[in-house]
Coordinates of C-alpha atoms in Angstrom, one line a residue:
X1 CA -1.8 -132.3 -81.6
X2 CA -3.2 -134.0 -84.7
X3 CA -0.6 -134.1 -87.6
X4 CA 1.7 -131.5 -86.6
X5 CA 3.8 -133.4 -85.0
X6 CA 6.8 -132.0 -82.9
X7 CA 8.0 -129.6 -84.5
X8 CA 4.7 -127.9 -84.2
X9 CA 4.8 -128.8 -80.5
X10 CA 8.7 -127.1 -79.8
X11 CA 7.4 -124.0 -81.8
X12 CA 4.3 -123.9 -79.8
X13 CA 6.3 -124.2 -76.7
X14 CA 8.8 -121.5 -77.2
X15 CA 5.7 -118.7 -78.5
X16 CA 4.5 -120.0 -74.5
X17 CA 8.1 -119.8 -72.4
X18 CA 7.2 -115.3 -72.7
X19 CA 3.7 -115.8 -71.3
X20 CA 4.9 -118.6 -68.9
X21 CA 7.6 -116.1 -67.5
X22 CA 5.5 -112.6 -67.6
X23 CA 2.3 -114.2 -66.3
X24 CA 4.5 -116.0 -63.4
X25 CA 5.7 -112.4 -62.8
X26 CA 2.2 -111.4 -62.2
X27 CA 0.9 -113.8 -60.2
X28 CA 3.6 -113.9 -57.5
X29 CA 3.0 -110.2 -57.2
X30 CA -0.2 -111.3 -56.4
X31 CA 0.8 -113.7 -54.3
X32 CA 3.2 -111.5 -52.4
X33 CA 0.4 -109.0 -52.0
X34 CA -1.8 -111.7 -49.8
X35 CA 1.4 -112.5 -47.7
X36 CA 2.1 -115.9 -49.4
X37 CA -0.6 -117.5 -48.0
X38 CA -2.7 -120.1 -50.2
X39 CA -6.0 -119.6 -48.4
X40 CA -5.9 -115.6 -49.5
X41 CA -4.6 -116.4 -52.7
X42 CA -7.8 -118.3 -53.5
X43 CA -9.9 -115.8 -52.2
X44 CA -7.9 -112.9 -54.2
X45 CA -8.6 -115.8 -57.3
X46 CA -12.5 -115.7 -56.3
X47 CA -12.7 -112.2 -55.7
X48 CA -10.7 -111.5 -58.9
X49 CA -11.7 -114.0 -62.2
X50 CA -11.6 -111.6 -64.7
X51 CA -7.9 -111.0 -64.1
X52 CA -7.1 -114.5 -64.6
X53 CA -9.3 -115.4 -67.8
X54 CA -10.5 -114.7 -71.2
X55 CA -13.7 -116.2 -71.5
X56 CA -14.3 -115.9 -75.2
X57 CA -10.6 -117.0 -76.1
X58 CA -11.3 -119.9 -73.8
X59 CA -14.1 -120.7 -75.4
X60 CA -12.9 -121.0 -78.7
X61 CA -10.1 -122.9 -77.4
X62 CA -12.2 -125.2 -75.7
X63 CA -13.2 -125.4 -79.0
X64 CA -10.5 -126.1 -81.1
X65 CA -9.7 -128.6 -78.6
X66 CA -12.7 -130.7 -79.2
X67 CA -13.0 -130.6 -82.8
X68 CA -9.2 -131.6 -83.0
X69 CA -9.1 -134.4 -80.7
X70 CA -12.7 -136.5 -82.2
X71 CA -12.5 -135.5 -86.1
X72 CA -10.3 -137.3 -86.9
X73 CA -7.5 -135.9 -89.9
X74 CA -4.7 -134.0 -90.3
X75 CA -6.6 -130.9 -91.4
X76 CA -8.5 -130.5 -88.4
X77 CA -5.9 -130.6 -86.4
X78 CA -4.9 -127.1 -87.7
X79 CA -7.6 -126.1 -85.8
X80 CA -6.2 -126.9 -82.1
X81 CA -3.3 -125.0 -83.6
X82 CA -5.3 -122.1 -84.2
X83 CA -7.2 -122.1 -81.3
X84 CA -3.9 -122.5 -79.1
X85 CA -2.4 -119.5 -80.7
X86 CA -5.7 -117.1 -80.6
X87 CA -5.7 -118.4 -76.8
X88 CA -1.9 -118.1 -76.5
X89 CA -2.7 -114.3 -77.7
X90 CA -4.8 -113.8 -75.5
X91 CA -2.9 -114.6 -72.4
X92 CA 0.2 -112.3 -73.7
X93 CA -2.3 -109.7 -74.0
X94 CA -3.7 -110.4 -70.7
X95 CA 0.3 -109.9 -69.3
X96 CA 0.1 -106.3 -70.7
X97 CA -1.2 -104.2 -67.5
X98 CA -1.1 -101.0 -66.2
X99 CA 1.8 -100.0 -63.9
X100 CA 1.5 -101.7 -60.6
X101 CA 0.8 -99.2 -57.5
X102 CA 2.7 -101.2 -55.2
X103 CA 5.8 -103.0 -57.7
X104 CA 6.8 -106.3 -56.7
X105 CA 9.5 -106.3 -54.3
X106 CA 12.2 -109.4 -56.1
X107 CA 13.1 -110.6 -51.9
X108 CA 14.6 -114.3 -51.6
X109 CA 11.2 -115.5 -51.0
X110 CA 9.7 -113.9 -54.2
X111 CA 12.5 -115.3 -56.2
X112 CA 12.0 -118.7 -54.5
X113 CA 8.0 -118.8 -55.2
X114 CA 9.1 -117.9 -59.0
X115 CA 11.8 -120.5 -59.5
X116 CA 9.3 -123.5 -58.2
X117 CA 6.8 -122.2 -60.1
X118 CA 8.6 -122.1 -63.3
X119 CA 9.7 -125.4 -62.1
X120 CA 6.3 -126.6 -62.2
X121 CA 5.7 -125.4 -65.5
X122 CA 8.7 -127.2 -66.8
X123 CA 7.4 -130.5 -66.0
X124 CA 4.5 -129.4 -67.3
X125 CA 6.1 -129.1 -70.1
X126 CA 7.6 -132.5 -70.8
X127 CA 4.8 -134.1 -69.6
X128 CA 3.4 -132.5 -72.7
X129 CA 6.1 -133.8 -74.8
X130 CA 5.9 -137.7 -73.4
X131 CA 2.3 -137.9 -73.9
X132 CA 2.9 -137.7 -77.8
X133 CA 1.9 -135.6 -81.1
X134 CA -1.9 -136.1 -80.8
X135 CA -2.0 -135.1 -76.7
X136 CA 1.0 -132.7 -76.3
X137 CA -0.8 -129.3 -77.0
X138 CA -3.7 -129.9 -75.4
X139 CA -1.6 -130.3 -72.8
X140 CA 0.6 -127.7 -72.8
X141 CA -2.7 -125.4 -73.4
X142 CA -4.5 -126.7 -69.9
X143 CA -1.0 -125.4 -68.5
X144 CA -1.2 -122.0 -69.6
X145 CA -4.5 -121.7 -69.0
X146 CA -4.3 -122.9 -65.5
X147 CA -1.2 -121.0 -64.3
X148 CA -3.3 -119.0 -61.4
X149 CA -3.6 -122.8 -59.8
X150 CA -0.4 -123.9 -60.4
X151 CA 1.1 -120.6 -58.8
X152 CA -1.1 -122.0 -55.6
X153 CA 0.0 -125.4 -55.5
X154 CA 3.7 -123.5 -55.7
X155 CA 2.9 -121.1 -52.4
X156 CA 1.4 -124.3 -50.6
X157 CA 5.2 -126.5 -51.8
X158 CA 7.5 -123.9 -50.4
X159 CA 5.0 -123.0 -46.7
X160 CA 7.3 -125.7 -45.3
X161 CA 10.2 -124.8 -46.7
X162 CA 9.9 -120.8 -45.8
X163 CA 8.5 -122.2 -42.2
X164 CA 12.0 -123.2 -42.0
X165 CA 13.8 -120.5 -42.8
X166 CA 11.4 -118.0 -41.0
X167 CA 12.2 -119.9 -37.5
X168 CA 15.7 -119.1 -38.0
X169 CA 15.4 -115.3 -38.0
X170 CA 12.9 -115.8 -35.5
X171 CA 15.1 -117.3 -33.2
X172 CA 17.9 -114.9 -33.9
X173 CA 15.6 -112.1 -33.1
X174 CA 14.4 -113.2 -29.8
X175 CA 17.7 -114.3 -28.7
X176 CA 18.9 -110.9 -29.9
X177 CA 15.7 -108.8 -27.3
X178 CA 16.3 -111.9 -24.6
X179 CA 19.7 -110.2 -24.1
X180 CA 18.1 -106.4 -23.8
X181 CA 15.7 -106.6 -20.3
X182 CA 16.3 -103.5 -19.6
X183 CA 14.7 -102.2 -23.0
X184 CA 11.1 -100.7 -23.2
X185 CA 9.0 -102.5 -25.4
X186 CA 5.7 -100.7 -26.7
X187 CA 2.8 -102.8 -28.8
X188 CA 0.6 -100.7 -30.8
X189 CA -2.5 -102.3 -31.9
X190 CA -6.1 -101.5 -33.1
X191 CA -8.4 -101.4 -36.1
X192 CA -7.5 -97.8 -37.1
X193 CA -5.2 -95.4 -35.7
X194 CA -2.3 -98.2 -34.7
X195 CA 0.5 -96.2 -37.0
X196 CA 0.3 -92.7 -36.5
X197 CA -0.1 -93.6 -32.6
X198 CA 2.9 -95.3 -33.2
X199 CA 5.3 -92.4 -34.9
X200 CA 3.4 -89.9 -33.1
X201 CA 4.4 -91.9 -30.1
X202 CA 8.2 -92.2 -31.4
X203 CA 8.5 -88.5 -31.8
X204 CA 7.1 -87.7 -28.0
X205 CA 9.4 -90.3 -26.5
X206 CA 12.6 -88.8 -28.5
X207 CA 12.4 -85.9 -26.2
X208 CA 14.1 -88.1 -23.3
X209 CA 14.4 -91.5 -25.0
X210 CA 16.7 -93.4 -27.6
X211 CA 13.7 -94.9 -29.6
X212 CA 13.3 -97.3 -32.5
X213 CA 9.6 -97.4 -34.2
X214 CA 9.1 -99.9 -36.6
X215 CA 9.0 -98.1 -40.2
X216 CA 6.2 -97.6 -42.5
X217 CA 3.3 -100.5 -42.2
X218 CA 6.0 -103.4 -40.8
X219 CA 3.6 -104.9 -38.3
X220 CA 3.4 -108.8 -39.0
X221 CA 6.2 -111.0 -37.4
X222 CA 8.5 -111.2 -39.9
X223 CA 8.4 -107.1 -40.6
X224 CA 9.1 -106.7 -36.9
X225 CA 11.6 -109.8 -36.7
X226 CA 13.7 -108.0 -39.7
X227 CA 13.9 -105.0 -37.6
X228 CA 14.9 -106.5 -34.8
X229 CA 18.0 -108.2 -36.4
X230 CA 19.0 -105.7 -38.5
X231 CA 18.1 -102.2 -36.8
X232 CA 18.1 -102.4 -33.2
X233 CA 21.4 -101.5 -31.3
X234 CA 22.3 -101.2 -27.8
X235 CA 22.1 -97.6 -27.5
X236 CA 18.2 -98.3 -28.0
X237 CA 16.6 -97.1 -24.7
X238 CA 12.6 -97.7 -26.2
X239 CA 11.1 -99.8 -29.2
X240 CA 7.8 -99.3 -30.2
X241 CA 6.4 -101.9 -32.6
X242 CA 3.3 -101.8 -34.5
X243 CA 1.2 -104.7 -34.6
X244 CA -1.1 -105.5 -37.2
X245 CA -3.8 -108.9 -37.9
X246 CA -5.6 -110.0 -40.5
X247 CA -6.9 -113.1 -38.6
X248 CA -7.1 -115.0 -35.4
X249 CA -3.8 -115.1 -33.4
X250 CA -1.8 -113.1 -35.7
X251 CA -1.7 -110.5 -32.3
X252 CA -0.6 -113.4 -30.0
X253 CA 1.9 -114.3 -32.5
X254 CA 3.9 -110.9 -32.8
X255 CA 3.5 -110.4 -28.8
X256 CA 5.1 -114.0 -28.0
X257 CA 8.0 -112.8 -30.2
X258 CA 8.6 -108.7 -28.3
X259 CA 6.8 -109.7 -25.7
X260 CA 5.7 -105.9 -24.9
X261 CA 5.4 -104.1 -21.0
X262 CA 3.4 -101.6 -22.8
X263 CA 0.6 -102.1 -24.9
X264 CA -2.0 -99.4 -26.7
X265 CA -5.5 -100.3 -28.1
X266 CA -6.1 -97.4 -30.3
X267 CA -9.3 -98.8 -31.9
X268 CA -11.4 -101.9 -32.7
X269 CA -13.9 -101.7 -36.0
X270 CA -15.4 -103.2 -39.4
X271 CA -12.0 -103.9 -40.8
X272 CA -10.5 -107.1 -42.2
X273 CA -14.3 -108.8 -42.1
X274 CA -13.1 -110.9 -45.0
X275 CA -10.9 -112.8 -42.8
X276 CA -12.1 -112.1 -39.8
X277 CA -15.9 -112.5 -40.4
X278 CA -17.3 -110.0 -37.4
X279 CA -16.1 -107.4 -35.5
X280 CA -16.0 -109.0 -31.9
X281 CA -13.4 -111.4 -33.8
X282 CA -11.6 -108.0 -34.6
X283 CA -12.1 -107.3 -30.9
X284 CA -10.6 -110.5 -29.3
X285 CA -7.9 -110.5 -31.7
X286 CA -7.0 -106.9 -31.3
X287 CA -7.0 -107.8 -27.1
X288 CA -4.5 -110.4 -27.6
X289 CA -2.3 -107.6 -27.1
X290 CA -3.7 -106.5 -23.9
X291 CA -3.7 -110.1 -22.5
X292 CA -0.1 -110.7 -23.3
X293 CA 1.3 -107.5 -21.1
X294 CA 3.3 -108.8 -17.6
X295 CA 1.2 -107.5 -14.1
X296 CA 3.8 -104.7 -13.8
X297 CA 2.8 -103.4 -17.3
X298 CA 0.3 -100.9 -18.9
X299 CA -2.7 -101.1 -21.0
X300 CA -3.7 -97.8 -22.5
X301 CA -6.9 -97.9 -24.5
X302 CA -9.1 -95.8 -26.1
X303 CA -12.4 -94.8 -23.9
X304 CA -14.2 -92.8 -27.1
X305 CA -13.9 -96.5 -28.6
X306 CA -17.1 -98.8 -27.0
X307 CA -15.6 -102.1 -27.7
X308 CA -12.1 -100.6 -26.1
X309 CA -14.4 -99.4 -22.8
X310 CA -15.9 -103.3 -22.7
X311 CA -12.6 -104.5 -22.8
X312 CA -10.9 -102.3 -20.2
X313 CA -14.0 -103.5 -18.1
X314 CA -12.7 -107.3 -18.4
X315 CA -8.9 -106.0 -18.1
X316 CA -8.4 -107.6 -14.2
X317 CA -4.2 -108.2 -15.2
X318 CA -3.2 -105.6 -15.1
X319 CA -3.2 -101.3 -15.1
X320 CA -5.3 -100.2 -17.6
X321 CA -5.0 -96.0 -18.8
X322 CA -8.0 -95.1 -20.5
X323 CA -7.9 -91.6 -23.0
X324 CA -10.7 -90.2 -25.2
X325 CA -12.1 -87.4 -26.3
X326 CA -15.6 -87.7 -25.2
X327 CA -14.6 -89.5 -21.6
X328 CA -14.7 -87.4 -18.9
X329 CA -12.9 -89.9 -16.5
X330 CA -9.9 -89.9 -17.5
X331 CA -6.7 -88.3 -16.2
X332 CA -5.8 -86.7 -19.2
X333 CA -7.9 -84.5 -21.3
X334 CA -7.9 -81.7 -24.1
X335 CA -10.1 -78.7 -24.2
X336 CA -10.1 -75.8 -27.1
X337 CA -9.4 -77.7 -30.1
X338 CA -9.4 -75.7 -33.2
X339 CA -8.7 -77.4 -36.9
X340 CA -8.5 -75.7 -40.0
X341 CA -6.2 -76.2 -42.9
X342 CA -3.6 -74.9 -41.1
X343 CA -2.9 -77.5 -38.6
X344 CA -4.8 -78.1 -35.3
X345 CA -4.6 -76.5 -31.6
X346 CA -5.8 -77.4 -28.3
X347 CA -5.0 -76.9 -24.6
X348 CA -3.6 -80.7 -23.1
X349 CA -4.3 -81.1 -19.1
X350 CA -3.6 -83.3 -16.2
X351 CA -6.8 -83.8 -14.4
X352 CA -5.0 -84.8 -11.1
X353 CA -2.3 -82.4 -11.0
X354 CA -4.2 -79.4 -12.5
X355 CA -1.5 -78.5 -15.4
X356 CA -1.8 -77.2 -19.2
X357 CA -0.2 -76.8 -21.8
X358 CA -1.0 -74.8 -25.1
X359 CA -0.1 -77.0 -28.0
X360 CA -0.1 -77.1 -31.8
X361 CA 0.6 -79.5 -34.7
X362 CA 0.7 -79.9 -38.6
X363 CA -1.6 -83.2 -38.0
X364 CA -5.6 -82.6 -39.2
X365 CA -8.3 -83.5 -37.2
X366 CA -9.8 -84.3 -34.1
X367 CA -9.0 -87.7 -34.4
X368 CA -5.4 -86.7 -34.9
X369 CA -5.7 -85.0 -31.3
X370 CA -6.5 -88.3 -29.9
X371 CA -4.5 -90.4 -31.6
X372 CA -2.2 -87.7 -29.3
X373 CA -3.7 -88.5 -26.4
X374 CA -3.0 -92.2 -26.7
X375 CA 0.7 -91.4 -27.7
X376 CA 0.7 -89.3 -24.6
X377 CA -0.3 -91.5 -21.8
X378 CA 2.2 -93.7 -22.4
X379 CA 4.4 -90.6 -22.5
X380 CA 3.7 -89.3 -19.0
X381 CA 4.0 -93.3 -17.7
X382 CA 7.7 -92.7 -18.7
X383 CA 7.9 -89.8 -16.9
X384 CA 8.1 -87.1 -19.5
X385 CA 6.8 -83.4 -18.9
X386 CA 3.8 -81.6 -20.3
X387 CA 6.3 -79.2 -21.8
X388 CA 8.7 -81.9 -22.8
X389 CA 5.5 -83.4 -24.6
X390 CA 4.2 -80.2 -26.0
X391 CA 7.9 -79.6 -27.7
X392 CA 7.6 -83.2 -29.1
X393 CA 3.7 -82.4 -30.6
X394 CA 5.2 -79.2 -32.1
X395 CA 7.6 -81.3 -34.1
X396 CA 4.9 -84.2 -35.3
X397 CA 4.7 -84.5 -39.1
X398 CA 2.1 -86.1 -41.3
X399 CA 2.3 -89.9 -42.1
X400 CA 2.5 -90.2 -45.6
X401 CA -1.2 -91.2 -47.4
X402 CA -2.9 -90.7 -43.9
X403 CA -4.9 -87.5 -43.9
X404 CA -1.5 -85.7 -45.5
X405 CA -1.6 -82.0 -46.4
X406 CA -0.1 -81.0 -50.0
X407 CA -0.4 -77.5 -51.0
X408 CA 0.0 -77.5 -55.3
X409 CA -1.0 -74.9 -57.4
X410 CA -3.5 -72.7 -54.7
X411 CA -5.5 -76.7 -54.1
X412 CA -5.4 -78.3 -50.7
X413 CA -4.9 -82.0 -51.3
X414 CA -5.6 -84.4 -48.5
X415 CA -3.9 -87.7 -49.2
X416 CA -5.6 -90.3 -47.1
X417 CA -4.8 -92.6 -49.9
X418 CA -2.9 -95.4 -47.7
X419 CA -6.3 -97.5 -47.0
X420 CA -10.0 -96.9 -45.8
X421 CA -11.9 -98.2 -43.3
X422 CA -16.2 -97.1 -42.3
X423 CA -14.4 -95.0 -39.1
X424 CA -11.3 -93.6 -41.3
X425 CA -14.2 -92.2 -43.8
X426 CA -16.2 -90.6 -41.4
X427 CA -12.5 -89.1 -39.9
X428 CA -11.7 -87.8 -43.5
X429 CA -15.3 -86.1 -44.6
X430 CA -15.1 -84.2 -41.7
X431 CA -11.7 -83.1 -42.1
X432 CA -12.7 -82.0 -45.6
X433 CA -16.0 -80.0 -44.0
X434 CA -13.3 -77.7 -42.7
X435 CA -12.0 -76.2 -45.5
X436 CA -13.5 -73.2 -47.0
X437 CA -13.6 -73.7 -50.8
X438 CA -15.2 -76.5 -53.3
X439 CA -15.2 -79.9 -51.9
X440 CA -13.9 -82.9 -53.8
X441 CA -13.6 -86.2 -53.1
X442 CA -11.5 -88.8 -55.4
X443 CA -12.6 -92.8 -54.2
X444 CA -12.9 -96.4 -55.3
X445 CA -14.5 -96.9 -52.0
X446 CA -13.7 -99.8 -49.0
X447 CA -12.8 -103.7 -49.7
X448 CA -12.5 -106.0 -47.2
X449 CA -15.6 -105.9 -45.2
X450 CA -17.2 -109.1 -46.1
X451 CA -20.9 -109.5 -46.4
X452 CA -21.2 -105.8 -45.2
X453 CA -19.0 -104.4 -47.9
X454 CA -21.9 -102.7 -50.3
X455 CA -23.8 -101.4 -46.8
X456 CA -21.0 -99.8 -45.7
X457 CA -20.3 -98.1 -49.4
X458 CA -23.7 -96.9 -49.9
X459 CA -23.3 -95.5 -46.3
X460 CA -20.1 -94.0 -47.5
X461 CA -22.0 -92.4 -50.7
X462 CA -24.4 -90.9 -48.3
X463 CA -22.0 -88.8 -46.2
X464 CA -20.0 -87.9 -49.0
X465 CA -23.2 -86.5 -50.7
X466 CA -24.0 -84.4 -47.2
X467 CA -19.9 -82.5 -47.9
X468 CA -18.8 -82.8 -51.3
X469 CA -19.7 -80.7 -54.2
X470 CA -18.1 -83.2 -56.6
X471 CA -16.8 -86.8 -56.7
X472 CA -15.1 -88.7 -58.8
X473 CA -15.2 -92.7 -58.2
X474 CA -12.8 -95.0 -59.4
X475 CA -13.8 -98.1 -60.9
X476 CA -17.4 -98.3 -62.6
X477 CA -18.6 -102.1 -61.0
X478 CA -16.9 -101.7 -57.5
X479 CA -18.6 -98.4 -57.1
X480 CA -22.2 -99.0 -57.6
X481 CA -22.9 -98.4 -54.2
X482 CA -21.2 -95.6 -53.3
X483 CA -23.1 -94.1 -56.5
X484 CA -25.8 -95.2 -55.4
X485 CA -25.5 -93.8 -51.8
X486 CA -24.5 -90.2 -53.5
X487 CA -27.7 -90.0 -55.2
X488 CA -29.5 -91.2 -52.1
X489 CA -28.2 -88.3 -50.4
X490 CA -29.4 -85.9 -53.1
X491 CA -26.0 -84.7 -54.6
X492 CA -27.4 -84.0 -57.7
X493 CA -25.9 -86.8 -61.0
X494 CA -24.2 -84.1 -63.2
X495 CA -21.3 -83.9 -59.8
X496 CA -20.9 -87.2 -59.9
X497 CA -18.3 -88.9 -62.2
X498 CA -17.2 -92.2 -62.9
X499 CA -13.8 -93.2 -64.1
X500 CA -11.3 -96.5 -64.8
X501 CA -8.2 -95.3 -63.2
X502 CA -6.7 -92.9 -61.2
X503 CA -5.5 -91.1 -64.1
X504 CA -8.4 -90.5 -65.7
X505 CA -9.4 -89.0 -62.4
X506 CA -6.6 -86.8 -62.0
X507 CA -7.2 -85.4 -66.1
X508 CA -10.9 -84.7 -64.4
X509 CA -9.7 -82.2 -61.8
X510 CA -7.4 -80.9 -63.7
X511 CA -10.5 -79.6 -65.8
X512 CA -12.7 -79.1 -62.3
X513 CA -10.2 -77.6 -59.6
X514 CA -9.6 -74.0 -59.0
X515 CA -7.7 -72.0 -56.3
X516 CA -9.0 -72.3 -53.2
X517 CA -10.6 -75.9 -54.2
X518 CA -9.5 -78.7 -51.4
X519 CA -9.8 -82.2 -53.0
X520 CA -9.3 -85.9 -50.6
X521 CA -8.1 -89.2 -52.1
X522 CA -9.9 -91.2 -50.0
X523 CA -8.1 -94.9 -50.5
X524 CA -6.3 -96.6 -53.5
X525 CA -6.6 -100.3 -53.9
X526 CA -3.9 -102.7 -54.2
X527 CA -3.0 -104.3 -57.4
X528 CA -5.1 -107.5 -55.9
X529 CA -7.7 -105.6 -56.6
X530 CA -7.5 -103.8 -59.2
X531 CA -5.5 -105.7 -61.9

């Protein structure tokens, strides 16, 4: 700030304030989506550098800074100010973003993190004022350009504080559960299928019990803790808990919190490989639920999944109940499965007793029949009859954004936008193939697959080419492997559209679709992968 005086610094500080406030909200949002974990936030910074830095403006700022510092003279000092203004403008423009798909939730934790971040900026601002007119503006510019790093520092500083706060809520939840030895607790985990199985089981068990189910995707310790503290009532007889994991030990932590007596392992597959590293690590983490079960408990495991079958073989400490569509050795089985745009019908039978019952559900796909079988295994163990179970199956409603069928203007919309994994995309395409009209897929592809991500997305494209009449890819860079797979699979290039946003994809669909068509929305990347 050569020759500009303290007055120019004050002007610069005032102009910087909206940038700090707005950019701070964005960075808190990203930290929230990454679970407030510094290591995951750092991975996001590495994954999305274009969301953080305007390289051309950075170059202008650095050149101006060097000229202003190395060349004496009041006039040259103005170059520093111009460079600062350009950089400030770039950051302000970077703050103008598309509406968030999952908006920032101003929880108490988010507010505390934001306050810590602003406090760090205040300290840095005071330092820039104290170093004098020559270096004040460069320090202020450095602060603005390194805001993402200061958010990571704030996240790290708040971690011990949040840990103490969390422990208080965890103790309250443990004490409340300890007062309910009569409560039947069912834990459900898996690489996919766990949320659907959870809601299916909750619906079936209401035929006999008063049931509490963790809502939406409340599958973390603090999410489950909140459900226990705020929603668990004395009249509840069964508590169905979804258990999610992004790294080893996550399931064990949840099991230590709720102590389930029944555990359901829906599947093991290549998900969250970015943090797990291998499918074997995923399997061991999911198995933490089964290892936590007491000797008089029950492990319900999907025998159609090879990883689950192997884990079942090594399970000796607890009774194992297998289920599956393809495995002839299971006690419960289904036959005569028919899937159409009207729903799914099948016959449910008990191999040991010879009982059978016809079932119908609005849920789409053979994979949902598999999820139903997992839930039925628990329901039978808890004493429900096949007729009670069939009545519950008839009441099942699609889980939002998980192969949810929506009829709109004569077009079938299959909403599978919650997430995507290799097995899930196969299932979704199988469901889509059952529709009689033209078939369209809108997708940004799959994420969190580590070093295998490109291969899995290319294979996804190859499979779509065998089913689809048209494909709309969202995101020019991220979807390149899918586009290559589509061409490998023989889909003509003029049947593939590449757009930059879901809004653009919707505009393309409005021109393309006609009554009788079916469009599958497969995955919708969260903001920390797109913004």
